[in-house]
Tab-separated table of C-alpha atoms in Angstrom:
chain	number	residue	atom	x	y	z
A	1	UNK	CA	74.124	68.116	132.529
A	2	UNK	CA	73.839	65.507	129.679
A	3	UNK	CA	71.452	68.540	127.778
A	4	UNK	CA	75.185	69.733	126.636
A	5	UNK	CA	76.425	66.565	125.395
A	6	UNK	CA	76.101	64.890	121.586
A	7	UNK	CA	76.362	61.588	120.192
A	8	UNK	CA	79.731	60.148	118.111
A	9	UNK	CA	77.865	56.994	117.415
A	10	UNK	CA	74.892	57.228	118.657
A	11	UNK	CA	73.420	54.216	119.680
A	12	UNK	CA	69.832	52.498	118.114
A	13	UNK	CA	68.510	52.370	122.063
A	14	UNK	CA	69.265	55.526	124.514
A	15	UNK	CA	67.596	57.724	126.873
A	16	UNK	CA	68.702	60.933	128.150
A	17	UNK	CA	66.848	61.942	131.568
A	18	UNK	CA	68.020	65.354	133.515
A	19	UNK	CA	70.451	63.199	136.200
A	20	UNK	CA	70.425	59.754	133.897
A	21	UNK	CA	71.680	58.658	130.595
A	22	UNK	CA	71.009	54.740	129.966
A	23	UNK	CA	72.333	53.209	127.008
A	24	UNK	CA	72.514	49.862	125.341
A	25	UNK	CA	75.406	49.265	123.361
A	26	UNK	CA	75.321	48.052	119.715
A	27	UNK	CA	77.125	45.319	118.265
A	28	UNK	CA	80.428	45.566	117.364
A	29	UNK	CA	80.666	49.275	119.057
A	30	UNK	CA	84.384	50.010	120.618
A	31	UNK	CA	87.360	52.393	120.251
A	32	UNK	CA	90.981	51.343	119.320
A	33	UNK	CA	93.570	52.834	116.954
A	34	UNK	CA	96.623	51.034	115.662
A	35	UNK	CA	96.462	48.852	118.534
A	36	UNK	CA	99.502	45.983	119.212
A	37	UNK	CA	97.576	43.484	116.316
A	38	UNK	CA	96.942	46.521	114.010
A	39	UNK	CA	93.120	46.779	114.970
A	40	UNK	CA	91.119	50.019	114.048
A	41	UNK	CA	87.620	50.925	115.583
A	42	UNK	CA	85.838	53.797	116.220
A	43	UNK	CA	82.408	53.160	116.256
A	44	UNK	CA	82.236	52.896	120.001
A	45	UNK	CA	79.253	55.211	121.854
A	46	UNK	CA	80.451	58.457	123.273
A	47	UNK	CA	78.260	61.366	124.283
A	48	UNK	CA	80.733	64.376	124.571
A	49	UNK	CA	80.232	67.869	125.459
A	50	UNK	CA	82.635	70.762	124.201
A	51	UNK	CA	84.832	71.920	126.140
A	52	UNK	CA	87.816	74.619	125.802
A	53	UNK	CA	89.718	75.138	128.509
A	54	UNK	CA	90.632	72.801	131.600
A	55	UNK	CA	88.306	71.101	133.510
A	56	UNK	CA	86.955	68.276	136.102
A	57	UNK	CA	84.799	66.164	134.853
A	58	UNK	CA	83.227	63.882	137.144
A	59	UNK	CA	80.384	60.719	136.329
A	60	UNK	CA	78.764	57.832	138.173
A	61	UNK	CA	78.574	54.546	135.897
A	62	UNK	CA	76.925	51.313	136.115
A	63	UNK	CA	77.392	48.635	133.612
A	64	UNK	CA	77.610	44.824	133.568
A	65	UNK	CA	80.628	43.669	132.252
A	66	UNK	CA	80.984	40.371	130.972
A	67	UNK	CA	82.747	39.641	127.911
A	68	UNK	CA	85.928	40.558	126.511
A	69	UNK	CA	86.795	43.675	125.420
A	70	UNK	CA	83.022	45.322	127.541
A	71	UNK	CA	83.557	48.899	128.336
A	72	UNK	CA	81.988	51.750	129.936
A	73	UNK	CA	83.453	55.118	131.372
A	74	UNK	CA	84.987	58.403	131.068
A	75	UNK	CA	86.172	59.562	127.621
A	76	UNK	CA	88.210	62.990	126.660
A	77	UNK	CA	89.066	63.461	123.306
A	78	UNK	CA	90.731	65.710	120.819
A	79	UNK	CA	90.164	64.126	117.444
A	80	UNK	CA	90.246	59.998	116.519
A	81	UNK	CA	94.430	60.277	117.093
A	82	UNK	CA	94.075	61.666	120.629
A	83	UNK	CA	91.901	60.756	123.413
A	84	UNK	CA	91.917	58.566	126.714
A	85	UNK	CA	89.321	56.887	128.108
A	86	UNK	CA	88.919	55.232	131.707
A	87	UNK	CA	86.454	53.000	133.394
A	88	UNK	CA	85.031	49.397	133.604
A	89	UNK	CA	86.192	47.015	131.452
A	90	UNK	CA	86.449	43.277	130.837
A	91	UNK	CA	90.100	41.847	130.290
A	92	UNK	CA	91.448	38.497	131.858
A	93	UNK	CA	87.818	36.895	132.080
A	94	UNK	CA	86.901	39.713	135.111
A	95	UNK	CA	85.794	43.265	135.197
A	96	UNK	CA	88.343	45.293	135.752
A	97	UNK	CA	89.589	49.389	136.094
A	98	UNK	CA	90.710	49.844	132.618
A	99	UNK	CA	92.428	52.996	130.607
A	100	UNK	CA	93.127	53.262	127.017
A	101	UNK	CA	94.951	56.291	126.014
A	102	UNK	CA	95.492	57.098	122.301
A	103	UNK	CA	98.330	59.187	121.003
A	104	UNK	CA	98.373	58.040	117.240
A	105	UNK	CA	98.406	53.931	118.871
A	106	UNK	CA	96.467	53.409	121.398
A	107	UNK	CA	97.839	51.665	124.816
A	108	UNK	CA	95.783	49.672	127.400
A	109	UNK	CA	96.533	50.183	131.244
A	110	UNK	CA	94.691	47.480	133.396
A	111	UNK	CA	94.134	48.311	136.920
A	112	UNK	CA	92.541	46.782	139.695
A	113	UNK	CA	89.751	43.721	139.564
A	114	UNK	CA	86.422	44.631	140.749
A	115	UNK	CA	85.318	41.260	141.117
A	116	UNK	CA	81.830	41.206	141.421
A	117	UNK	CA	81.392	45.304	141.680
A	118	UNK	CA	79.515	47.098	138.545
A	119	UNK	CA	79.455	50.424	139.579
A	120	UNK	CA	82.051	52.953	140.238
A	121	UNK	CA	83.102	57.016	139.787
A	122	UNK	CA	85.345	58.541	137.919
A	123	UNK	CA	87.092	61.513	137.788
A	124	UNK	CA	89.234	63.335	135.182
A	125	UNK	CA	91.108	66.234	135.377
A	126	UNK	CA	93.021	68.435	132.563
A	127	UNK	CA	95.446	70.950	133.244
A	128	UNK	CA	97.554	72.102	130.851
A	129	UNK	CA	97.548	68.986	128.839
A	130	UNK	CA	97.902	66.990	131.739
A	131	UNK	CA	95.697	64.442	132.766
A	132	UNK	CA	94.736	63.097	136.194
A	133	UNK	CA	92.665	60.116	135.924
A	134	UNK	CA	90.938	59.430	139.447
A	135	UNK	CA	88.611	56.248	139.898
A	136	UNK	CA	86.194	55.552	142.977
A	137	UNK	CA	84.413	52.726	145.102
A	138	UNK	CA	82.218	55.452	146.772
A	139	UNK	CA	82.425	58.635	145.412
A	140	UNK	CA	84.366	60.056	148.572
A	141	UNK	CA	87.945	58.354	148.419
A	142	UNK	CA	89.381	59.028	144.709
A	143	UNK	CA	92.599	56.679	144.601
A	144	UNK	CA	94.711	57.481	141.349
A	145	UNK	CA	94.413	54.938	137.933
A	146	UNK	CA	96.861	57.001	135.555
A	147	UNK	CA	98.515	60.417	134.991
A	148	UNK	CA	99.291	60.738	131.611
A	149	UNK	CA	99.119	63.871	128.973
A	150	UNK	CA	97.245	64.881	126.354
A	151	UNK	CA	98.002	67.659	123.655
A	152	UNK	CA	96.738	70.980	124.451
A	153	UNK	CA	94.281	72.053	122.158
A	154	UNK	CA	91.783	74.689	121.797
A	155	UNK	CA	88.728	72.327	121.877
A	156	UNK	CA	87.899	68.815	124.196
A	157	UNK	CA	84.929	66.922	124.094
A	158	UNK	CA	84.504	65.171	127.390
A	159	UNK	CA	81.784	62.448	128.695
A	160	UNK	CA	80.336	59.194	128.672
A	161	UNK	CA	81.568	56.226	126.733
A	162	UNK	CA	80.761	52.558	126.103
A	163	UNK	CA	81.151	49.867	123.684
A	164	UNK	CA	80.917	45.996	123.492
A	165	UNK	CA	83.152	45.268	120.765
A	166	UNK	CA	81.975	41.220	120.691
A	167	UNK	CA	78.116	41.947	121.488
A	168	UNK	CA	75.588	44.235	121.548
A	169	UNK	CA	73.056	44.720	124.284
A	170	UNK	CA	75.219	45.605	127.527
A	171	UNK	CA	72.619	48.358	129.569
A	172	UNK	CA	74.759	51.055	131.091
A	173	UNK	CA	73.332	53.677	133.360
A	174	UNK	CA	75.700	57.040	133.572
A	175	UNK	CA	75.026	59.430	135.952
A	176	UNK	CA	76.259	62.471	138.539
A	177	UNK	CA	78.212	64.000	135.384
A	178	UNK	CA	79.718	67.232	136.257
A	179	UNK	CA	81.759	69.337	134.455
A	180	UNK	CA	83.976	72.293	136.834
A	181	UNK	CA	87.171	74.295	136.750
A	182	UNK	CA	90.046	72.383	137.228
A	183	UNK	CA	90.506	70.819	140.924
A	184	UNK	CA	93.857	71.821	142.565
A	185	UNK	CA	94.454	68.742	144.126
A	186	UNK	CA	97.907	67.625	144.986
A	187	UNK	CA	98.387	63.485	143.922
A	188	UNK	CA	98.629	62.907	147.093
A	189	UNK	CA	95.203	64.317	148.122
A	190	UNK	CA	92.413	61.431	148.141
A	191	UNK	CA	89.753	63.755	148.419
């Protein structure tokens, strides 16, 4: 599935295989806009494909974590004034479940700790600008991390994402993307 993606930013070091995308982040690579302390970046990795209606996307990452401000996930995105993205990232000296959604400013929603735990799934469905923002352990029990919306608009780019906004040289393996109609899941529903 990652044949219908392309690069904003592409990284110096990636490798696209049919079920695998590894990556290794530059330096200084991240996405934030008119964050809390004024910060602008957008020269974070994403590897987007277009997308014009609602959707599912669904991906497997793997990424080690371990200094402040790491990330590696899920991104959907309109434009640099509108997009969310959802994953791994390092906040509070631990690896945590982490969404930043941009609107014009971006916001940071920290979930869970994962401890020691460098792999998970995520999910992301949009429905009428609506977003449902599903993260799992095991790929079989998809807990909510944020509901949130999104302008509609006639074009989305949706895929992997990383940065390492202190560092460079974080290796993330992405894989089981899938892109589907919209799943008609009530919040409720785990599944």
């Amino acid at each position: 599935m990652f044949d219908i993606c392309h690069w904003i930013n592409e990284p110096e070091t990636w490798l696209a295989e049919p079920e695998r995308l590894r990556v290794i982040t530059d330096r200084h690579s991240d996405f934030w806009n008119h964050t809390h302390d004024g910060s602008e970046r957008h020269s974070g990795h994403f590897f987007g494909a277009r997308v014009t209606s609602g959707f599912t996307a669904q991906l497997r990452v793997a990424a080690r974590c371990k200094n402040q401000g790491d990330h590696a996930g899920l991104m959907v995105r309109i434009d640099e004034q509108h997009w969310l993205r959802a994953g791994i990232g390092y906040f509070d000296d631990t690896p945590q479940l982490l969404s930043v959604l941009t609107l014009g400013r971006s916001d940071l929603a920290v979930g869970a700790p994962l401890g020691e735990r460098e792999e998970l799934w995520l999910r992301i469905t949009l429905t009428q600008g609506t977003l449902r923002v599903q993260a799992s352990l095991d790929g079989q029990r998809w807990p909510l991390l944020r509901l949130a919306s999104l302008p509609v608009a006639a074009e989305y780019r949706v895929g992997p994402v990383c940065g390492t906004p202190e560092r460079g040289g974080m290796e993330v393996a992405f894989s089981d993307f899938s892109l589907q109609a919209p799943l008609q899941r009530g919040l409720a529903d785990l599944s």
